[in-house]
């Protein structure tokens, strides 16, 4: 029995690793005739000390996220996908990507890029992909290899 995915959530954070997840996600979506959920979470934990909710900063970060996701959507459409949704949320990326957004959007696959954290950094701040792996209710694909995008 083969798994057919219908709603694929791709975590986009602007990193090279999330670019790989996007490329692979487009191909998985094409093979499954799935909807692509391009998702960016603006980490508000880092902003709490900045001028206590300065709306200009939030608006600027949101506009940058919209620009990035629009570029990815354009690339996905050029590849042949038609079912694409952009999602921008504010909050803790780990919990939002592991549970909240997949539940709300009925995602059945989460795709993330592997981070370049070293052992010490993972000990201090933890890996998002590791957190998602431990807490997600749906399948997770952590993309590591740029040679295996098709």
CSV table of N, CA and C in Angstrom, one decimal:
chain,number,residue,atom,x,y,z
A,1,UNK,N,0.8,-1.2,0.0
A,1,UNK,CA,0.0,0.0,0.0
A,1,UNK,C,0.9,1.2,0.0
A,2,UNK,N,0.6,2.1,-0.9
A,2,UNK,CA,1.4,3.4,-1.0
A,2,UNK,C,0.7,4.5,-0.4
A,3,UNK,N,1.4,5.4,0.2
A,3,UNK,CA,0.8,6.6,0.9
A,3,UNK,C,0.6,7.7,-0.2
A,4,UNK,N,-0.6,8.2,-0.2
A,4,UNK,CA,-0.8,9.4,-1.1
A,4,UNK,C,-1.0,10.6,-0.2
A,5,UNK,N,-0.2,11.6,-0.3
A,5,UNK,CA,-0.3,12.8,0.5
A,5,UNK,C,-1.2,13.8,-0.2
A,6,UNK,N,-2.1,14.5,0.5
A,6,UNK,CA,-3.0,15.4,0.0
A,6,UNK,C,-2.7,16.9,0.3
A,7,UNK,N,-2.1,17.1,1.5
A,7,UNK,CA,-1.8,18.5,1.9
A,7,UNK,C,-0.4,18.5,2.5
A,8,UNK,N,0.6,19.1,1.8
A,8,UNK,CA,1.9,19.0,2.2
A,8,UNK,C,2.4,20.4,2.8
A,9,UNK,N,2.7,20.4,4.0
A,9,UNK,CA,3.2,21.7,4.7
A,9,UNK,C,4.7,21.8,4.6
A,10,UNK,N,5.2,22.8,4.0
A,10,UNK,CA,6.6,23.1,3.9
A,10,UNK,C,7.0,24.3,4.7
A,11,UNK,N,7.9,24.1,5.7
A,11,UNK,CA,8.4,25.1,6.5
A,11,UNK,C,9.4,25.9,5.8
A,12,UNK,N,9.2,27.2,5.6
A,12,UNK,CA,10.1,28.1,4.8
A,12,UNK,C,10.6,29.1,5.8
A,13,UNK,N,11.9,29.2,6.0
A,13,UNK,CA,12.5,30.2,6.8
A,13,UNK,C,13.6,31.0,6.2
A,14,UNK,N,13.8,30.8,4.9
A,14,UNK,CA,14.8,31.6,4.1
A,14,UNK,C,16.1,31.0,4.1
A,15,UNK,N,16.3,29.8,4.7
A,15,UNK,CA,17.6,29.2,4.8
A,15,UNK,C,17.8,28.3,3.5
A,16,UNK,N,19.0,27.9,3.3
A,16,UNK,CA,19.3,27.0,2.2
A,16,UNK,C,18.6,25.7,2.4
A,17,UNK,N,18.5,25.2,3.6
A,17,UNK,CA,17.9,24.0,3.9
A,17,UNK,C,16.4,24.0,3.6
A,18,UNK,N,15.7,25.1,3.9
A,18,UNK,CA,14.3,25.2,3.6
A,18,UNK,C,14.1,25.3,2.1
A,19,UNK,N,15.1,25.8,1.4
A,19,UNK,CA,15.0,25.8,-0.1
A,19,UNK,C,15.0,24.4,-0.6
A,20,UNK,N,15.9,23.6,0.0
A,20,UNK,CA,15.9,22.1,-0.4
A,20,UNK,C,14.5,21.5,-0.1
A,21,UNK,N,14.0,21.8,1.1
A,21,UNK,CA,12.7,21.2,1.4
A,21,UNK,C,11.6,21.7,0.4
A,22,UNK,N,11.7,22.9,0.0
A,22,UNK,CA,10.7,23.4,-1.0
A,22,UNK,C,10.9,22.7,-2.3
A,23,UNK,N,12.1,22.5,-2.8
A,23,UNK,CA,12.3,21.8,-4.1
A,23,UNK,C,11.8,20.4,-4.0
A,24,UNK,N,12.1,19.7,-3.0
A,24,UNK,CA,11.6,18.3,-2.8
A,24,UNK,C,10.1,18.3,-2.6
A,25,UNK,N,9.6,19.3,-1.9
A,25,UNK,CA,8.1,19.3,-1.7
A,25,UNK,C,7.3,19.6,-2.9
A,26,UNK,N,7.9,20.4,-3.8
A,26,UNK,CA,7.2,20.6,-5.1
A,26,UNK,C,7.1,19.3,-5.9
A,27,UNK,N,8.2,18.5,-5.9
A,27,UNK,CA,8.1,17.2,-6.6
A,27,UNK,C,7.2,16.2,-5.9
A,28,UNK,N,7.2,16.2,-4.6
A,28,UNK,CA,6.3,15.3,-3.9
A,28,UNK,C,4.8,15.7,-4.2
A,29,UNK,N,4.6,17.0,-4.2
A,29,UNK,CA,3.2,17.5,-4.5
A,29,UNK,C,2.8,17.1,-5.9
A,30,UNK,N,3.7,17.3,-6.8
A,30,UNK,CA,3.3,16.9,-8.2
A,30,UNK,C,3.0,15.4,-8.3
A,31,UNK,N,3.8,14.6,-7.7
A,31,UNK,CA,3.6,13.1,-7.8
A,31,UNK,C,2.3,12.7,-7.1
A,32,UNK,N,1.8,13.5,-6.1
A,32,UNK,CA,0.6,13.1,-5.3
A,32,UNK,C,-0.6,14.0,-5.7
A,33,UNK,N,-0.4,14.9,-6.6
A,33,UNK,CA,-1.5,15.9,-6.9
A,33,UNK,C,-2.0,16.5,-5.6
A,34,UNK,N,-1.1,17.0,-4.8
A,34,UNK,CA,-1.3,17.5,-3.5
A,34,UNK,C,-1.3,19.0,-3.5
A,35,UNK,N,-2.0,19.5,-2.4
A,35,UNK,CA,-1.9,21.0,-2.2
A,35,UNK,C,-0.6,21.3,-1.4
A,36,UNK,N,0.0,22.4,-1.8
A,36,UNK,CA,1.3,22.8,-1.1
A,36,UNK,C,0.9,23.9,-0.2
A,37,UNK,N,1.3,23.7,1.1
A,37,UNK,CA,1.1,24.7,2.1
A,37,UNK,C,2.4,25.4,2.5
A,38,UNK,N,2.7,26.5,1.8
A,38,UNK,CA,4.0,27.2,2.1
A,38,UNK,C,3.8,28.0,3.3
A,39,UNK,N,4.6,27.7,4.3
A,39,UNK,CA,4.4,28.2,5.7
A,39,UNK,C,5.7,28.8,6.3
A,40,UNK,N,5.4,30.0,6.8
A,40,UNK,CA,6.5,30.8,7.5
A,40,UNK,C,6.0,31.2,8.8
A,41,UNK,N,6.8,31.0,9.8
A,41,UNK,CA,6.5,31.4,11.2
A,41,UNK,C,7.5,32.5,11.6
A,42,UNK,N,6.9,33.6,12.0
A,42,UNK,CA,7.8,34.7,12.5
A,42,UNK,C,7.9,34.5,14.0
A,43,UNK,N,9.1,34.3,14.4
A,43,UNK,CA,9.4,33.9,15.8
A,43,UNK,C,9.3,35.1,16.7
A,44,UNK,N,8.2,35.2,17.4
A,44,UNK,CA,8.0,36.4,18.3
A,44,UNK,C,8.8,36.3,19.6
A,45,UNK,N,9.4,35.2,19.9
A,45,UNK,CA,10.2,35.1,21.1
A,45,UNK,C,11.4,36.0,21.0
A,46,UNK,N,11.9,36.1,19.9
A,46,UNK,CA,13.1,37.0,19.7
A,46,UNK,C,12.7,38.5,19.7
A,47,UNK,N,11.5,38.8,19.5
A,47,UNK,CA,11.0,40.2,19.3
A,47,UNK,C,10.5,40.8,20.6
A,48,UNK,N,10.3,40.0,21.7
A,48,UNK,CA,9.7,40.4,22.9
A,48,UNK,C,10.4,41.6,23.6
A,49,UNK,N,11.7,41.6,23.4
A,49,UNK,CA,12.5,42.7,24.0
A,49,UNK,C,12.6,43.9,23.1
A,50,UNK,N,12.1,43.8,21.9
A,50,UNK,CA,12.2,44.9,21.0
A,50,UNK,C,11.0,45.8,21.1
A,51,UNK,N,11.2,47.0,21.7
A,51,UNK,CA,10.2,48.0,21.8
A,51,UNK,C,8.8,47.5,22.0
A,52,UNK,N,8.6,46.6,22.9
A,52,UNK,CA,7.4,46.0,23.2
A,52,UNK,C,6.3,46.1,22.1
A,53,UNK,N,6.3,45.1,21.2
A,53,UNK,CA,5.3,45.0,20.2
A,53,UNK,C,5.3,46.2,19.3
A,54,UNK,N,6.4,46.7,18.8
A,54,UNK,CA,6.4,47.8,17.8
A,54,UNK,C,5.8,47.3,16.5
A,55,UNK,N,4.7,47.8,16.1
A,55,UNK,CA,4.0,47.3,15.0
A,55,UNK,C,4.7,47.5,13.7
A,56,UNK,N,5.6,48.5,13.6
A,56,UNK,CA,6.4,48.6,12.4
A,56,UNK,C,7.3,47.4,12.1
A,57,UNK,N,7.9,46.9,13.2
A,57,UNK,CA,8.8,45.7,13.0
A,57,UNK,C,8.0,44.5,12.6
A,58,UNK,N,6.8,44.3,13.2
A,58,UNK,CA,5.9,43.2,12.8
A,58,UNK,C,5.5,43.3,11.4
A,59,UNK,N,5.0,44.5,11.0
A,59,UNK,CA,4.6,44.7,9.6
A,59,UNK,C,5.7,44.4,8.6
A,60,UNK,N,6.9,44.9,8.9
A,60,UNK,CA,8.0,44.7,8.0
A,60,UNK,C,8.4,43.2,7.9
A,61,UNK,N,8.4,42.5,9.0
A,61,UNK,CA,8.7,41.1,9.0
A,61,UNK,C,7.6,40.3,8.2
A,62,UNK,N,6.4,40.7,8.4
A,62,UNK,CA,5.3,40.1,7.7
A,62,UNK,C,5.4,40.3,6.2
A,63,UNK,N,5.7,41.6,5.8
A,63,UNK,CA,5.8,41.9,4.4
A,63,UNK,C,7.0,41.1,3.7
A,64,UNK,N,8.1,41.0,4.5
A,64,UNK,CA,9.2,40.2,3.9
A,64,UNK,C,8.8,38.7,3.8
A,65,UNK,N,8.0,38.2,4.7
A,65,UNK,CA,7.6,36.8,4.6
A,65,UNK,C,6.7,36.6,3.4
A,66,UNK,N,5.8,37.6,3.2
A,66,UNK,CA,4.8,37.5,2.1
A,66,UNK,C,5.6,37.5,0.7
A,67,UNK,N,6.7,38.4,0.7
A,67,UNK,CA,7.5,38.5,-0.5
A,67,UNK,C,8.2,37.1,-0.8
A,68,UNK,N,8.8,36.5,0.2
A,68,UNK,CA,9.5,35.3,0.1
A,68,UNK,C,8.5,34.2,-0.4
A,69,UNK,N,7.3,34.1,0.3
A,69,UNK,CA,6.4,33.0,0.0
A,69,UNK,C,5.8,33.2,-1.4
A,70,UNK,N,5.6,34.5,-1.8
A,70,UNK,CA,5.1,34.8,-3.2
A,70,UNK,C,6.1,34.3,-4.2
A,71,UNK,N,7.4,34.5,-4.0
A,71,UNK,CA,8.4,34.0,-4.9
A,71,UNK,C,8.3,32.5,-5.0
A,72,UNK,N,8.2,31.8,-3.8
A,72,UNK,CA,8.1,30.3,-3.8
A,72,UNK,C,6.9,29.9,-4.5
A,73,UNK,N,5.8,30.6,-4.3
A,73,UNK,CA,4.5,30.2,-5.0
A,73,UNK,C,4.7,30.3,-6.5
A,74,UNK,N,5.3,31.4,-6.9
A,74,UNK,CA,5.5,31.5,-8.4
A,74,UNK,C,6.4,30.4,-8.9
A,75,UNK,N,7.4,30.0,-8.2
A,75,UNK,CA,8.2,28.9,-8.7
A,75,UNK,C,7.4,27.6,-8.7
A,76,UNK,N,6.6,27.4,-7.7
A,76,UNK,CA,5.7,26.1,-7.7
A,76,UNK,C,4.7,26.1,-8.9
A,77,UNK,N,4.2,27.3,-9.2
A,77,UNK,CA,3.2,27.3,-10.3
A,77,UNK,C,3.9,27.1,-11.6
A,78,UNK,N,5.1,27.6,-11.7
A,78,UNK,CA,5.9,27.4,-13.0
A,78,UNK,C,6.3,25.9,-13.1
A,79,UNK,N,6.4,25.2,-12.0
A,79,UNK,CA,6.7,23.7,-12.0
A,79,UNK,C,5.4,22.9,-12.3
A,80,UNK,N,4.2,23.6,-12.3
A,80,UNK,CA,3.0,22.9,-12.7
A,80,UNK,C,2.0,22.7,-11.6
A,81,UNK,N,2.3,23.2,-10.4
A,81,UNK,CA,1.3,23.1,-9.3
A,81,UNK,C,0.2,24.2,-9.4
A,82,UNK,N,-1.0,23.8,-9.0
A,82,UNK,CA,-2.0,24.8,-9.0
A,82,UNK,C,-2.6,25.0,-7.6
A,83,UNK,N,-2.5,24.0,-6.8
A,83,UNK,CA,-3.1,24.1,-5.4
A,83,UNK,C,-2.0,24.5,-4.4
A,84,UNK,N,-2.0,25.8,-4.1
A,84,UNK,CA,-0.9,26.4,-3.3
A,84,UNK,C,-1.6,27.4,-2.3
A,85,UNK,N,-1.2,27.3,-1.1
A,85,UNK,CA,-1.7,28.2,0.0
A,85,UNK,C,-0.5,28.8,0.7
A,86,UNK,N,-0.5,30.1,1.0
A,86,UNK,CA,0.5,30.7,1.8
A,86,UNK,C,0.0,30.9,3.2
A,87,UNK,N,0.9,30.5,4.2
A,87,UNK,CA,0.5,30.6,5.6
A,87,UNK,C,1.6,31.4,6.3
A,88,UNK,N,1.2,32.5,7.0
A,88,UNK,CA,2.2,33.2,7.8
A,88,UNK,C,1.6,33.3,9.2
A,89,UNK,N,2.3,32.9,10.2
A,89,UNK,CA,1.9,32.9,11.6
A,89,UNK,C,3.0,33.6,12.4
A,90,UNK,N,2.5,34.2,13.6
A,90,UNK,CA,3.4,34.8,14.5
A,90,UNK,C,3.4,33.9,15.8
A,91,UNK,N,4.6,33.6,16.3
A,91,UNK,CA,4.7,32.8,17.6
A,91,UNK,C,5.9,31.9,17.6
A,92,UNK,N,5.8,30.8,18.3
A,92,UNK,CA,6.9,29.9,18.5
A,92,UNK,C,6.9,28.9,17.3
A,93,UNK,N,7.9,28.9,16.5
A,93,UNK,CA,7.9,28.1,15.3
A,93,UNK,C,7.8,26.6,15.6
A,94,UNK,N,8.5,26.2,16.6
A,94,UNK,CA,8.5,24.7,17.0
A,94,UNK,C,7.0,24.2,17.2
A,95,UNK,N,6.3,24.8,18.1
A,95,UNK,CA,5.0,24.3,18.4
A,95,UNK,C,4.0,24.6,17.3
A,96,UNK,N,4.1,25.7,16.6
A,96,UNK,CA,3.2,26.0,15.5
A,96,UNK,C,3.4,25.1,14.4
A,97,UNK,N,4.6,24.7,14.0
A,97,UNK,CA,4.9,23.8,12.9
A,97,UNK,C,4.6,22.4,13.3
A,98,UNK,N,4.8,22.0,14.5
A,98,UNK,CA,4.6,20.6,14.9
A,98,UNK,C,3.1,20.2,15.1
A,99,UNK,N,2.3,21.1,15.6
A,99,UNK,CA,1.0,20.8,15.9
A,99,UNK,C,-0.1,21.7,15.4
A,100,UNK,N,0.0,23.0,15.8
A,100,UNK,CA,-1.1,24.0,15.5
A,100,UNK,C,-1.4,24.1,14.1
A,101,UNK,N,-0.4,24.5,13.2
A,101,UNK,CA,-0.7,24.7,11.8
A,101,UNK,C,-1.1,23.4,11.1
A,102,UNK,N,-0.4,22.3,11.3
A,102,UNK,CA,-0.8,21.0,10.6
A,102,UNK,C,-2.3,20.6,11.0
A,103,UNK,N,-2.6,20.8,12.3
A,103,UNK,CA,-4.0,20.5,12.7
A,103,UNK,C,-5.0,21.4,12.0
A,104,UNK,N,-4.8,22.7,12.1
A,104,UNK,CA,-5.7,23.7,11.5
A,104,UNK,C,-5.8,23.5,10.0
A,105,UNK,N,-4.7,23.1,9.3
A,105,UNK,CA,-4.7,23.0,7.8
A,105,UNK,C,-4.9,21.6,7.3
A,106,UNK,N,-5.1,20.7,8.2
A,106,UNK,CA,-5.3,19.2,7.9
A,106,UNK,C,-4.1,18.7,7.0
A,107,UNK,N,-2.9,19.1,7.4
A,107,UNK,CA,-1.7,18.6,6.6
A,107,UNK,C,-1.5,17.2,7.0
A,108,UNK,N,-1.0,16.4,6.0
A,108,UNK,CA,-0.7,15.0,6.2
A,108,UNK,C,0.8,14.7,6.0
A,109,UNK,N,1.6,15.7,5.7
A,109,UNK,CA,3.0,15.6,5.6
A,109,UNK,C,3.6,17.0,5.9
A,110,UNK,N,4.6,17.0,6.7
A,110,UNK,CA,5.4,18.2,7.0
A,110,UNK,C,6.8,18.0,6.5
A,111,UNK,N,7.3,19.0,5.8
A,111,UNK,CA,8.6,18.9,5.2
A,111,UNK,C,9.4,20.1,5.7
A,112,UNK,N,10.6,19.8,6.3
A,112,UNK,CA,11.5,20.8,6.8
A,112,UNK,C,12.9,20.5,6.4
A,113,UNK,N,13.7,21.6,6.3
A,113,UNK,CA,15.1,21.4,6.1
A,113,UNK,C,15.9,21.1,7.3
A,114,UNK,N,16.9,20.3,7.2
A,114,UNK,CA,17.7,20.0,8.4
A,114,UNK,C,18.6,21.2,8.7
A,115,UNK,N,18.7,21.5,10.0
A,115,UNK,CA,19.5,22.7,10.3
A,115,UNK,C,21.0,22.4,10.4
A,116,UNK,N,21.8,23.5,10.3
A,116,UNK,CA,23.2,23.3,10.4
A,116,UNK,C,23.7,23.5,11.8
A,117,UNK,N,22.9,23.2,12.8
A,117,UNK,CA,23.4,23.4,14.2
A,117,UNK,C,24.4,22.4,14.6
A,118,UNK,N,25.4,22.8,15.3
A,118,UNK,CA,26.4,21.9,15.9
A,118,UNK,C,25.8,21.3,17.2
A,119,UNK,N,26.5,20.4,17.8
A,119,UNK,CA,26.0,19.7,18.9
A,119,UNK,C,25.8,20.6,20.1
A,120,UNK,N,26.7,21.6,20.3
A,120,UNK,CA,26.5,22.5,21.4
A,120,UNK,C,25.3,23.4,21.2
A,121,UNK,N,25.1,23.9,19.9
A,121,UNK,CA,23.9,24.8,19.7
A,121,UNK,C,22.6,24.0,19.8
A,122,UNK,N,22.6,22.7,19.4
A,122,UNK,CA,21.4,21.9,19.6
A,122,UNK,C,21.1,21.7,21.1
A,123,UNK,N,22.1,21.6,21.9
A,123,UNK,CA,22.0,21.4,23.4
A,123,UNK,C,21.4,22.7,24.0
A,124,UNK,N,21.8,23.9,23.5
A,124,UNK,CA,21.3,25.1,24.1
A,124,UNK,C,19.9,25.5,23.6
A,125,UNK,N,19.7,25.5,22.3
A,125,UNK,CA,18.4,26.0,21.8
A,125,UNK,C,17.5,24.9,21.2
A,126,UNK,N,18.1,23.7,20.9
A,126,UNK,CA,17.3,22.6,20.3
A,126,UNK,C,17.0,22.8,18.9
A,127,UNK,N,16.9,21.7,18.2
A,127,UNK,CA,16.6,21.7,16.8
A,127,UNK,C,15.1,21.8,16.5
A,128,UNK,N,14.6,22.6,15.7
A,128,UNK,CA,13.2,22.7,15.3
A,128,UNK,C,12.8,21.4,14.7
A,129,UNK,N,13.6,20.8,13.8
A,129,UNK,CA,13.1,19.6,13.2
A,129,UNK,C,13.1,18.4,14.2
A,130,UNK,N,13.9,18.4,15.2
A,130,UNK,CA,13.9,17.4,16.2
A,130,UNK,C,12.6,17.6,17.1
A,131,UNK,N,12.3,18.8,17.4
A,131,UNK,CA,11.0,19.1,18.2
A,131,UNK,C,9.8,18.6,17.4
A,132,UNK,N,9.8,19.0,16.1
A,132,UNK,CA,8.6,18.6,15.3
A,132,UNK,C,8.5,17.1,15.2
A,133,UNK,N,9.7,16.4,15.0
A,133,UNK,CA,9.7,14.9,15.0
A,133,UNK,C,9.1,14.3,16.2
A,134,UNK,N,9.4,14.9,17.4
A,134,UNK,CA,8.8,14.3,18.6
A,134,UNK,C,7.4,14.7,18.9
A,135,UNK,N,6.9,15.8,18.3
A,135,UNK,CA,5.5,16.2,18.6
A,135,UNK,C,4.5,16.2,17.5
A,136,UNK,N,4.9,16.0,16.3
A,136,UNK,CA,3.9,16.0,15.2
A,136,UNK,C,3.1,14.8,15.2
A,137,UNK,N,1.8,14.9,14.7
A,137,UNK,CA,0.9,13.8,14.6
A,137,UNK,C,0.9,13.2,13.2
A,138,UNK,N,1.6,13.8,12.3
A,138,UNK,CA,1.6,13.4,10.9
A,138,UNK,C,3.1,13.1,10.5
A,139,UNK,N,3.2,12.5,9.3
A,139,UNK,CA,4.5,12.2,8.8
A,139,UNK,C,5.4,13.5,8.6
A,140,UNK,N,6.7,13.3,8.9
A,140,UNK,CA,7.7,14.3,8.8
A,140,UNK,C,8.8,13.9,7.9
A,141,UNK,N,9.2,14.8,6.9
A,141,UNK,CA,10.3,14.5,6.1
A,141,UNK,C,11.4,15.6,6.3
A,142,UNK,N,12.5,15.2,6.9
A,142,UNK,CA,13.6,16.2,7.1
A,142,UNK,C,14.6,16.1,5.9
A,143,UNK,N,14.7,17.2,5.2
A,143,UNK,CA,15.4,17.1,3.9
A,143,UNK,C,16.9,17.5,4.2
A,144,UNK,N,17.8,16.7,3.8
A,144,UNK,CA,19.2,16.9,4.1
A,144,UNK,C,20.1,16.9,2.8
A,145,UNK,N,19.7,16.2,1.8
A,145,UNK,CA,20.5,15.9,0.7
A,145,UNK,C,20.0,16.7,-0.6
A,146,UNK,N,20.9,17.6,-1.1
A,146,UNK,CA,20.5,18.4,-2.3
A,146,UNK,C,20.5,17.5,-3.5
A,147,UNK,N,21.2,16.4,-3.5
A,147,UNK,CA,21.2,15.5,-4.7
A,147,UNK,C,20.0,14.7,-4.8
A,148,UNK,N,19.1,14.6,-3.8
A,148,UNK,CA,17.9,13.8,-3.9
A,148,UNK,C,16.7,14.6,-3.9
A,149,UNK,N,16.6,15.6,-4.8
A,149,UNK,CA,15.4,16.4,-4.9
A,149,UNK,C,14.3,15.9,-5.8
A,150,UNK,N,14.5,14.9,-6.6
A,150,UNK,CA,13.5,14.4,-7.5
A,150,UNK,C,13.0,13.1,-7.2
